[in-house]
Tab-separated table of C-alpha atoms and ligand atoms in Angstrom:
chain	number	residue	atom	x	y	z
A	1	UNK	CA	154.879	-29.867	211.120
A	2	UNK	CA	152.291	-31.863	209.431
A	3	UNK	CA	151.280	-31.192	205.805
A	4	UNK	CA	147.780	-30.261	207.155
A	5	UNK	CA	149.004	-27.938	209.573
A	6	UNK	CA	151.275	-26.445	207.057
A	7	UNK	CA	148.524	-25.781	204.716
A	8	UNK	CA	146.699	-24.287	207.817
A	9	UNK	CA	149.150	-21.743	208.572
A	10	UNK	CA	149.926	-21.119	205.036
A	11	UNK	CA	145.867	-19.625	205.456
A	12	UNK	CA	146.083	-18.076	208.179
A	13	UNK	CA	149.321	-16.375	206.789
A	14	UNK	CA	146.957	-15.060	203.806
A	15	UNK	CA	144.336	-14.200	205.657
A	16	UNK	CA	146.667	-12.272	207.880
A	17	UNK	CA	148.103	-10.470	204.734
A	18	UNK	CA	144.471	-9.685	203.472
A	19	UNK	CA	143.185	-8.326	207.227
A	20	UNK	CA	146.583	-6.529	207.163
A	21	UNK	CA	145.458	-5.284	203.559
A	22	UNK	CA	141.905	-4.791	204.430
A	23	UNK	CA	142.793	-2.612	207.857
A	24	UNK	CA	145.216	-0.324	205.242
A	25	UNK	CA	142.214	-0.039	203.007
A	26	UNK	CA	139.722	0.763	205.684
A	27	UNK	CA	142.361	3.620	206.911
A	28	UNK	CA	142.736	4.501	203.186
A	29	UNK	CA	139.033	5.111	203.197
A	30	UNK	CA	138.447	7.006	206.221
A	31	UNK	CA	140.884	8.738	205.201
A	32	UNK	CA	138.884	9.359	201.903
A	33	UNK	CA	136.006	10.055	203.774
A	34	UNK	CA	137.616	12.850	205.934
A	35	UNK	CA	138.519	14.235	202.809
A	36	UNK	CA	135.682	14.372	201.556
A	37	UNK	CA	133.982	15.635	204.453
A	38	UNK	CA	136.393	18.604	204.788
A	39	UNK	CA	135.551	19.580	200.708
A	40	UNK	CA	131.759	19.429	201.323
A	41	UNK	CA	132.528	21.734	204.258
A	42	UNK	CA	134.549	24.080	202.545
A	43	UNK	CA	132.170	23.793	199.714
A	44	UNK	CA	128.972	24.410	202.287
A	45	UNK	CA	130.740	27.372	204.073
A	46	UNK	CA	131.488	28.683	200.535
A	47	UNK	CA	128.057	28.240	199.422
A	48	UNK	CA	127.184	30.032	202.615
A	49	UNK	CA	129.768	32.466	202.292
A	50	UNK	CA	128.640	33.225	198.684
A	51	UNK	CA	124.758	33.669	199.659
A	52	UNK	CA	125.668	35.939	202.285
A	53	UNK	CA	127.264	38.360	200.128
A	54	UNK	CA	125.065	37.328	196.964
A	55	UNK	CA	122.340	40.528	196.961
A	56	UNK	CA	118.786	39.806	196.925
A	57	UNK	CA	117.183	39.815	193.206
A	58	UNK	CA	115.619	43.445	192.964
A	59	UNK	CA	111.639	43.835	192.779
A	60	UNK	CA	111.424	44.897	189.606
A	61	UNK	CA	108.385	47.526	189.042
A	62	UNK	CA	105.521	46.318	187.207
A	63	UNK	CA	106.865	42.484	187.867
A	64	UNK	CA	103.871	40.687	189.771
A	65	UNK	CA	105.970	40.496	192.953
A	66	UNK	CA	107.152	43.812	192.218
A	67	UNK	CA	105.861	48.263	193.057
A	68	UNK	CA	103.060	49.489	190.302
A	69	UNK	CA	103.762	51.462	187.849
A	70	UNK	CA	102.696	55.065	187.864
A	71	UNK	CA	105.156	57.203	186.322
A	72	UNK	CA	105.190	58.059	182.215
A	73	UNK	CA	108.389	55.952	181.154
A	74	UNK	CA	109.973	55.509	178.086
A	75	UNK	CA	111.440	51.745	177.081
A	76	UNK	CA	115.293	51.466	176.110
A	77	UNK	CA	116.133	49.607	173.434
A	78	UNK	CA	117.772	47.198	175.382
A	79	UNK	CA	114.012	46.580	177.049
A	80	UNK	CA	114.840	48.644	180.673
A	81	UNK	CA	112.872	51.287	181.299
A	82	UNK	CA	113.073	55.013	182.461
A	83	UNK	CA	110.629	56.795	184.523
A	84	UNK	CA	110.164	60.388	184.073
A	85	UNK	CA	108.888	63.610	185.358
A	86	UNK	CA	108.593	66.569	183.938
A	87	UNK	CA	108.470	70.417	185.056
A	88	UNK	CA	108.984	73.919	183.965
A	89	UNK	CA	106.964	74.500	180.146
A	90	UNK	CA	105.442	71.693	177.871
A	91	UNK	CA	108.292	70.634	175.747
A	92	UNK	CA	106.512	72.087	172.337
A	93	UNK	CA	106.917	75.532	172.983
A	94	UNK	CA	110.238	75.279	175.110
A	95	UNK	CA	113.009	77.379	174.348
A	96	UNK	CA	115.291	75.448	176.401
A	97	UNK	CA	115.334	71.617	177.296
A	98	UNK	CA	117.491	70.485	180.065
A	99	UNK	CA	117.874	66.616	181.680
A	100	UNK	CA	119.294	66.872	185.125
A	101	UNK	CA	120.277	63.421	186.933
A	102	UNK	CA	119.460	63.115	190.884
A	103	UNK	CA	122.060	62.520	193.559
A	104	UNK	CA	122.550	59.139	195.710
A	105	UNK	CA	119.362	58.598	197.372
A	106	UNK	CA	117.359	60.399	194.912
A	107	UNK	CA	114.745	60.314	192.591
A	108	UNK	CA	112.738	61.642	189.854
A	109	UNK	CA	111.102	63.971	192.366
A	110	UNK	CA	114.139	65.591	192.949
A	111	UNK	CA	113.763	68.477	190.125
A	112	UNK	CA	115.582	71.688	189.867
A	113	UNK	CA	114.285	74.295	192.580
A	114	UNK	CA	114.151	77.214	190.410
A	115	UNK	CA	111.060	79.465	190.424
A	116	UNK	CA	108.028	79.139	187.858
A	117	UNK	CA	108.102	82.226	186.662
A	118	UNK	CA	111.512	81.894	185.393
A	119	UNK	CA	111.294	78.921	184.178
A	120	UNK	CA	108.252	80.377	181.773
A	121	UNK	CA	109.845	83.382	181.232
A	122	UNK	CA	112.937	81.695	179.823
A	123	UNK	CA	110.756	79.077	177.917
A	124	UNK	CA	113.033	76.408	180.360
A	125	UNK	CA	111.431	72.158	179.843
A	126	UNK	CA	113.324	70.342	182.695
A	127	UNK	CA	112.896	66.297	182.571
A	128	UNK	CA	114.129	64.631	185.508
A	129	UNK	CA	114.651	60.198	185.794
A	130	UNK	CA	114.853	57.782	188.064
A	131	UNK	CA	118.540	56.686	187.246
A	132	UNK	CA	118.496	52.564	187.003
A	133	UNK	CA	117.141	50.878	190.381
A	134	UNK	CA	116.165	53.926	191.742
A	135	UNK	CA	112.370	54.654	192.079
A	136	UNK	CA	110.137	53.334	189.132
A	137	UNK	CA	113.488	52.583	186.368
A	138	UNK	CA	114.312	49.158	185.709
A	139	UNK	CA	117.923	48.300	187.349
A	140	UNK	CA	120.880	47.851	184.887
A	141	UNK	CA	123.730	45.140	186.408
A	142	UNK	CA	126.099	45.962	183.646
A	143	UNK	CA	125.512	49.952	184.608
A	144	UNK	CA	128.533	52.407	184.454
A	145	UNK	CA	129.661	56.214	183.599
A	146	UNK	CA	129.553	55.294	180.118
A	147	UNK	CA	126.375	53.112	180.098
A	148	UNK	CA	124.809	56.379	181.771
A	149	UNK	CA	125.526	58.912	179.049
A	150	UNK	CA	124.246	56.332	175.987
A	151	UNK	CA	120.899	56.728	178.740
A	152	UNK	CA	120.603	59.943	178.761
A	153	UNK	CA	120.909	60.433	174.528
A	154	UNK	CA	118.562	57.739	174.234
A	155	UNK	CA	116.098	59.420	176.600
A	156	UNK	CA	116.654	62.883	174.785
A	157	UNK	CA	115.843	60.844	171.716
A	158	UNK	CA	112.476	58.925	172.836
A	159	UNK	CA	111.504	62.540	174.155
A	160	UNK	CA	112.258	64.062	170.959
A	161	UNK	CA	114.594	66.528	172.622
A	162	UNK	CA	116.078	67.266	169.278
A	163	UNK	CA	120.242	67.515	168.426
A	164	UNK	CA	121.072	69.302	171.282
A	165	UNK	CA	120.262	69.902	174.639
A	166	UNK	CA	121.419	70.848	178.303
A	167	UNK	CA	122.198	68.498	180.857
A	168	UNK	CA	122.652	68.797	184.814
A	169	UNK	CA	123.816	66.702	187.455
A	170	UNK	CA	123.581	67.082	191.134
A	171	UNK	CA	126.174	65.327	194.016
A	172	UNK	CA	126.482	61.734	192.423
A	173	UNK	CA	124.256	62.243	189.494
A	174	UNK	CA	127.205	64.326	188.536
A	175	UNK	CA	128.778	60.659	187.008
A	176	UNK	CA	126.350	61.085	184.661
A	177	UNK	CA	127.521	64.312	183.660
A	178	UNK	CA	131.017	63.646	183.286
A	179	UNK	CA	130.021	60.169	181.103
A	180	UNK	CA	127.858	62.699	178.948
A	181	UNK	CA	130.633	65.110	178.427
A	182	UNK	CA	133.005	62.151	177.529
A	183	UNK	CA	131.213	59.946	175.222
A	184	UNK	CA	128.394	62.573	173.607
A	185	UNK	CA	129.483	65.807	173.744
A	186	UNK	CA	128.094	66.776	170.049
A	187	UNK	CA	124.541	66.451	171.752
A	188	UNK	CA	124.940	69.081	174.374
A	189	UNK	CA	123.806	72.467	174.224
A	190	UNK	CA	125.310	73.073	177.861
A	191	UNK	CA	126.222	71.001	181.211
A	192	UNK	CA	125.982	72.232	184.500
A	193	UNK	CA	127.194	70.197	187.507
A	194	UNK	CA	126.134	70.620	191.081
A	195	UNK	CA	128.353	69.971	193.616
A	196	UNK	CA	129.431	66.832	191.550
A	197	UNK	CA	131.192	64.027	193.392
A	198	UNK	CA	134.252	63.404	192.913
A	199	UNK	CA	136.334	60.064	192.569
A	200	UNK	CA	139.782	60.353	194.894
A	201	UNK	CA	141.267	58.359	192.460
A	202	UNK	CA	140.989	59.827	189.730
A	203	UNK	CA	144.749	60.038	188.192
A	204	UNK	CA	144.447	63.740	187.242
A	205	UNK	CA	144.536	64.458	191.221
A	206	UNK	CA	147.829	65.345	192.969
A	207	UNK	CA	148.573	62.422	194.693
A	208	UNK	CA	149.068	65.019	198.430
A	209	UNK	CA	145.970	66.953	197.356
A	210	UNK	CA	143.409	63.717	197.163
A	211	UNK	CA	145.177	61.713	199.969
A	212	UNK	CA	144.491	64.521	202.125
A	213	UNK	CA	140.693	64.638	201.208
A	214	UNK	CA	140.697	60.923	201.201
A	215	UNK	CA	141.690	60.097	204.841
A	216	UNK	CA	139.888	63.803	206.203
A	217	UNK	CA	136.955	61.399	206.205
A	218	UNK	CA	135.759	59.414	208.823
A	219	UNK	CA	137.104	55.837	209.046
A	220	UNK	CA	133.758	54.392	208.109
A	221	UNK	CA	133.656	56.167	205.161
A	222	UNK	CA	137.223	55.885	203.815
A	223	UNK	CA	136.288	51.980	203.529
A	224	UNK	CA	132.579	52.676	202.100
A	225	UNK	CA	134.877	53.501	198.940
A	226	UNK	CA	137.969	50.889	199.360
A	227	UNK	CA	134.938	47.938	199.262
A	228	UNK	CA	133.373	48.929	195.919
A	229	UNK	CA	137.079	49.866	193.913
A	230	UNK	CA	138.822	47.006	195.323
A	231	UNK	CA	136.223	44.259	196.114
A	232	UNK	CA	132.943	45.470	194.308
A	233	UNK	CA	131.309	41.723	194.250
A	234	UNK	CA	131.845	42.420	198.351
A	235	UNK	CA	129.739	45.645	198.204
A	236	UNK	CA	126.524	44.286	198.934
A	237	UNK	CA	127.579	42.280	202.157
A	238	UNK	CA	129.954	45.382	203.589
A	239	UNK	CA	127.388	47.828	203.256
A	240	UNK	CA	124.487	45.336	204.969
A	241	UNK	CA	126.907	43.410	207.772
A	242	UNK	CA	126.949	44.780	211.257
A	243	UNK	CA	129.819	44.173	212.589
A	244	UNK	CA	131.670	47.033	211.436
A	245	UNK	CA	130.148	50.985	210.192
A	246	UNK	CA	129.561	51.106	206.513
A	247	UNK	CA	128.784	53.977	204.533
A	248	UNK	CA	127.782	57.593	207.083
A	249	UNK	CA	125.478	58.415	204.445
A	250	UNK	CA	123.941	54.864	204.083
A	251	UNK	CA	123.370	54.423	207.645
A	252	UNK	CA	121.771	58.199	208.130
A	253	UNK	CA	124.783	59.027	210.894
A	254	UNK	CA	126.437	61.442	208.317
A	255	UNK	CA	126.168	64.709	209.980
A	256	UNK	CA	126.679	68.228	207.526
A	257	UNK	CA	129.010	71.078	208.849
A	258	UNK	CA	127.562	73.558	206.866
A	259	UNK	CA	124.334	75.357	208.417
A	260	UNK	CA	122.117	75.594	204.950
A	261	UNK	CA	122.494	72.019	205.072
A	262	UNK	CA	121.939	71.184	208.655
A	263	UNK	CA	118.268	73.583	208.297
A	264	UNK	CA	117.598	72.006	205.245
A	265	UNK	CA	118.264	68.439	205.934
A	266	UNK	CA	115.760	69.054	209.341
A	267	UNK	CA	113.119	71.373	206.646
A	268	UNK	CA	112.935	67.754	205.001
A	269	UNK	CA	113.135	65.751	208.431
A	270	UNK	CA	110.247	67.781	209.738
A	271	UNK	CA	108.140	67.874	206.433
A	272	UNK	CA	107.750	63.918	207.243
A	273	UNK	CA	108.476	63.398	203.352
A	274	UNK	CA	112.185	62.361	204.021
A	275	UNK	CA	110.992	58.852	204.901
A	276	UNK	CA	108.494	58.327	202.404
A	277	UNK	CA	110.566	59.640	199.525
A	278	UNK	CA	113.497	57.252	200.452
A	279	UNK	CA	110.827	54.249	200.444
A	280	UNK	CA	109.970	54.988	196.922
A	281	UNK	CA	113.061	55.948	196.002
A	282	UNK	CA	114.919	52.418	196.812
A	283	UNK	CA	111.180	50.382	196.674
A	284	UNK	CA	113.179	48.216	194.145
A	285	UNK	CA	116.603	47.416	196.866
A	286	UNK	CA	119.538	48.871	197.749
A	287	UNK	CA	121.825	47.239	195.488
A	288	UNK	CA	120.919	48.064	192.167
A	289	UNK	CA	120.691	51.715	193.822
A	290	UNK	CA	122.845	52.426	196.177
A	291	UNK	CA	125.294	50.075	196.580
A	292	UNK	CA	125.880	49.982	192.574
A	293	UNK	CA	126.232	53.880	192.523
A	294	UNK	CA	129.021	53.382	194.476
A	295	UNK	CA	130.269	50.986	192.389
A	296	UNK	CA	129.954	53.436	189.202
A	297	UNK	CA	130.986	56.442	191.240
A	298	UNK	CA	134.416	55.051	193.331
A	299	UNK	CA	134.859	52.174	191.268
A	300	UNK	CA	137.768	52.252	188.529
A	301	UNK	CA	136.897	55.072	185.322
A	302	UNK	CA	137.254	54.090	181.949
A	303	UNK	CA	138.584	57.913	181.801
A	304	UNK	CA	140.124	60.527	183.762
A	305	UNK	CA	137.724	63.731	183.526
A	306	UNK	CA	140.886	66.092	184.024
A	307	UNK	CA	141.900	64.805	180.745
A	308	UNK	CA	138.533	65.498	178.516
A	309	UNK	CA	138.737	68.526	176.578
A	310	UNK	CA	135.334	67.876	174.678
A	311	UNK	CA	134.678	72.219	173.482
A	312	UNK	CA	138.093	73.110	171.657
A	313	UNK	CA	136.471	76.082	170.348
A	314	UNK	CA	134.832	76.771	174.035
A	315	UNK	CA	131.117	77.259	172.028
A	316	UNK	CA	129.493	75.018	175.116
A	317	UNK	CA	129.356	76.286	178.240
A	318	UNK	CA	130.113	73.840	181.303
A	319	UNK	CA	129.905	74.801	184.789
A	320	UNK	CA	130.783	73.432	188.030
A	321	UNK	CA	128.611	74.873	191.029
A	322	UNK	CA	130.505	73.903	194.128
A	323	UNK	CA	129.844	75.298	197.969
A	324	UNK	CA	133.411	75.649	199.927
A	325	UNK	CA	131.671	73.935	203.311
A	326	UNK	CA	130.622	71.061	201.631
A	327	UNK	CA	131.610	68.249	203.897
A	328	UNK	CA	130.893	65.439	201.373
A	329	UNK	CA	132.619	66.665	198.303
A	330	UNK	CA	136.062	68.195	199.159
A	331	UNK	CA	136.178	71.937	197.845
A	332	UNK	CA	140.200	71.470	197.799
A	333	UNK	CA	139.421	68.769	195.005
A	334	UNK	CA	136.649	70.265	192.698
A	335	UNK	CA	138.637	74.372	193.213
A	336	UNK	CA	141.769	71.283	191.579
A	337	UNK	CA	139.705	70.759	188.706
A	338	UNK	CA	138.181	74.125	188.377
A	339	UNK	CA	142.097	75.626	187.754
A	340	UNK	CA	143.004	72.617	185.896
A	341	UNK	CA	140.249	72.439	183.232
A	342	UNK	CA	140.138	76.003	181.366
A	343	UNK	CA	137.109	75.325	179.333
A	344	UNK	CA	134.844	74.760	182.766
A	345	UNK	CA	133.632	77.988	184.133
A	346	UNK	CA	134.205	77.097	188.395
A	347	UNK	CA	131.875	78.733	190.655
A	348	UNK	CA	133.086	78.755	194.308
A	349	UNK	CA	130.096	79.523	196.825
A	350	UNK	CA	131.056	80.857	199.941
A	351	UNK	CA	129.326	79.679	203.467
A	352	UNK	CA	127.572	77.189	201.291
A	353	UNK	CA	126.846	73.168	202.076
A	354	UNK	CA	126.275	70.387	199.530
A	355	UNK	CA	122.480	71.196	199.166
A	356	UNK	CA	123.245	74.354	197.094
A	357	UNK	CA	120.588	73.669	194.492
A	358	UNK	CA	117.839	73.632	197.386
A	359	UNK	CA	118.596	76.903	198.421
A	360	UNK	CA	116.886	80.107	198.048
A	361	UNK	CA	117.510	82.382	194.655
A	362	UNK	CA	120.433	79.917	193.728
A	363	UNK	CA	119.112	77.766	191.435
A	364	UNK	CA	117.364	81.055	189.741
A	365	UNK	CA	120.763	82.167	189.656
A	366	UNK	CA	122.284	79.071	187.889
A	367	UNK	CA	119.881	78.737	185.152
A	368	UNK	CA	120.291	82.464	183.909
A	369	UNK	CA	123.949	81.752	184.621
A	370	UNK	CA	123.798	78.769	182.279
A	371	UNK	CA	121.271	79.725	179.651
A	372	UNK	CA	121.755	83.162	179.190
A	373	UNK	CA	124.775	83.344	179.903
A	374	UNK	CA	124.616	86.031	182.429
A	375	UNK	CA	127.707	86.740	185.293
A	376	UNK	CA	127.293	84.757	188.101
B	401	NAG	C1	151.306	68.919	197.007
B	401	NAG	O1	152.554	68.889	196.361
B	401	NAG	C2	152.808	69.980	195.514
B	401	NAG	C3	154.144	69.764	194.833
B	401	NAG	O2	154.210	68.496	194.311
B	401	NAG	C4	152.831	71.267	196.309
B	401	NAG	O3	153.030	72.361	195.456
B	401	NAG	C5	151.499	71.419	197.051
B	401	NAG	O4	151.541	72.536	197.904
B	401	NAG	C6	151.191	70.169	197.870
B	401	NAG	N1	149.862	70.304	198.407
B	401	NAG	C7	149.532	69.962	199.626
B	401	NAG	C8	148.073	70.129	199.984
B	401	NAG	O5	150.313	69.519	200.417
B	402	NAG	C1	107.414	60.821	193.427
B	402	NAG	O1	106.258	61.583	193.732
B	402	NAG	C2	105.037	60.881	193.521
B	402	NAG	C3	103.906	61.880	193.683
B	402	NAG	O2	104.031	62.565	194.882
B	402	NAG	C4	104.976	59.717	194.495
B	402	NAG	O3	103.776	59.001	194.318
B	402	NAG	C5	106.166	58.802	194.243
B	402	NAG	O4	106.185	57.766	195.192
B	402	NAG	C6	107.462	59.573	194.306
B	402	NAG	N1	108.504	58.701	193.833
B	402	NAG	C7	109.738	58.710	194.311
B	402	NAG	C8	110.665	57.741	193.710
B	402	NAG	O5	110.096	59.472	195.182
């Protein structure tokens, strides 16, 4: 071999070792660049993933995108508002001032059905409120059991209520209730609670006596309540997807056992108001509504209400109205806490439905029941 041709190979020789370097580097890189394609993907279906179950920003009332204003309201100090209605006597002259909390679904509109007369005879001022993201009240994302009863004091307070007064809560408005008798029981008067919801898991319960109630419920509904304790940032997609049933009562399929209920529930259906009332009732979305009463209601409690004992001295009366064919609140659960708690005065309704408060002469009944005190 020549010196030239020496020095030839000698090149080649590198230039082999840099292709052979160059083809590891090029496979280095695809490799990179499969990489990185499979991390933008994960990161796009995530991004995807996380819209999709991301709910819609609510139309907040009065907002320029947003439903008018035409309820009175009163402003929180944290800057949400409350809208109001009122019924029964002016508030100046009343004798007795109650706030009563509406039920999932609800509104404002939904006051206590108990007749005029009494109501003037009694001297009875009954305030009713949008709860947050329901109707014309701004939504609350931090909103809970406790963040409900501060509400309701507050509202007493803007209204000038004075140091005490009565509060009631129907079906899931009952929360409410419960948060009031927890965290400000030196501001009631009274509490009456309609056919209050109950949580299955709520410690105090026999584990038999709630599992029973729990899985008596249709399949759909058992995981309308899993979704919001275990996976509440999930609540919003499970309860808008349609691949598989969400909530009975959501979708409208719920169907009542009891007959008051069924001849109510087609009173409203026929009065053409049940549409339009739900429309104003969730005109802001169904998550800050809904979806996050479910969160508040079947999420995790800061407190188990079969522990409270809030009257020692039994001076307040508390009541628990509760129908034994009510096929959305098990009576086996609420008759529980009736026996359990002795300083709640349990009223078992027989051949009655979860609508109790719309029927006839009851809700007369209730209010002498809780404000005079009469037997009921
Ligand atoms: C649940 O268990 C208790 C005893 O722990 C029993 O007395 C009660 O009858 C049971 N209830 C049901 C509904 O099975
Ligand atoms: C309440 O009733 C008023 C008067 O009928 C109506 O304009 C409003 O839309 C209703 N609001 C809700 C939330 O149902």
């Amino acid at each position: 071999m020549t010196a030239g041709n020496r020095r030839v190979s000698a090149a080649a020789a590198r230039t082999h070792t840099r292709k052979g370097k160059s083809d590891k580097r090029s496979a280095a890189s695809s490799r990179g660049i499969l990489r990185k394609l499979a991390i933008v993907s994960i990161a796009g279906f995530l991004a995807c993933a996380y819209k999709a179950i991301q709910p819609p920003p609510s139309a907040i009332c009065g907002s320029p995108d947003g439903p008018p204003v035409t309820a009175p309201r009163i402003r929180l100090q944290d800057g949400r508002h409350l809208a109001y209605k009122e019924s029964g006597v002016p508030r100046e002259r009343a004798k007795y001032k109650i706030i009563m909390t509406h039920g999932f679904t609800g509104s404002r509109n939904d006051t206590f059905q108990a007749s005029e007369e009494l109501m003037e005879e009694l001297g009875v001022y009954l305030v009713t409120f949008d709860r947050p993201g329901y109707g014309e009240s701004d939504p609350h994302p931090k909103r809970s059991v406790r963040s409900a009863a501060f509400d309701i004091e507050e509202f007493a307070d803007q209204l000038d209520l004075g140091p005490k007064f009565y509060v009631m809560g129907f079906s899931l408005g009952g929360h409410a209730i419960w948060g009031c008798l927890k965290y400000i029981p030196n501001r009631l008067a009274g509490a009456a609670l309609l056919a209050p919801v109950i949580n299955y898991r709520w410690p105090g319960f026999p584990a038999n006596l709630s599992e029973e109630a729990y899985y008596e419920q249709a399949r759909q509904d058992q995981w309308a309540l899993r979704v919001p304790y275990y996976a509440p940032w999930l609540t919003y997609w499970w309860m808008s997807q349609k691949w598989f049933p969400s909530s009975s009562v959501i979708q409208g399929t719920w169907k009542p056992l009891n007959r008051h209920d069924r001849e109510l529930g087609l009173k409203l259906a026929a009065s053409g108001r049940s549409p339009e009332r739900l429309k104003a009732a969730l005109q802001q979305g169904v998550f800050e509504s809904l979806h996050r009463d479910l969160m508040v209601m079947f999420g995790k409690w800061d407190f188990d209400p079969m522990e409270l004992n809030p009257f020692p001295n039994n001076d307040v009366p508390v009541h628990i109205w509760q129908g034994d064919e009510d096929a959305l609140v098990p009576v086996t659960l609420q008759r529980y806490i009736g026996e359990k708690l002795s300083w709640i005065h349990y009223h078992e309704l027989p051949e009655v439905g979860h609508l109790l408060n719309l029927m006839e002469a009851i809700p007369d009944r209730i209010l002498k029941c809780l404000l005079l005190g009469e037997e009921c």
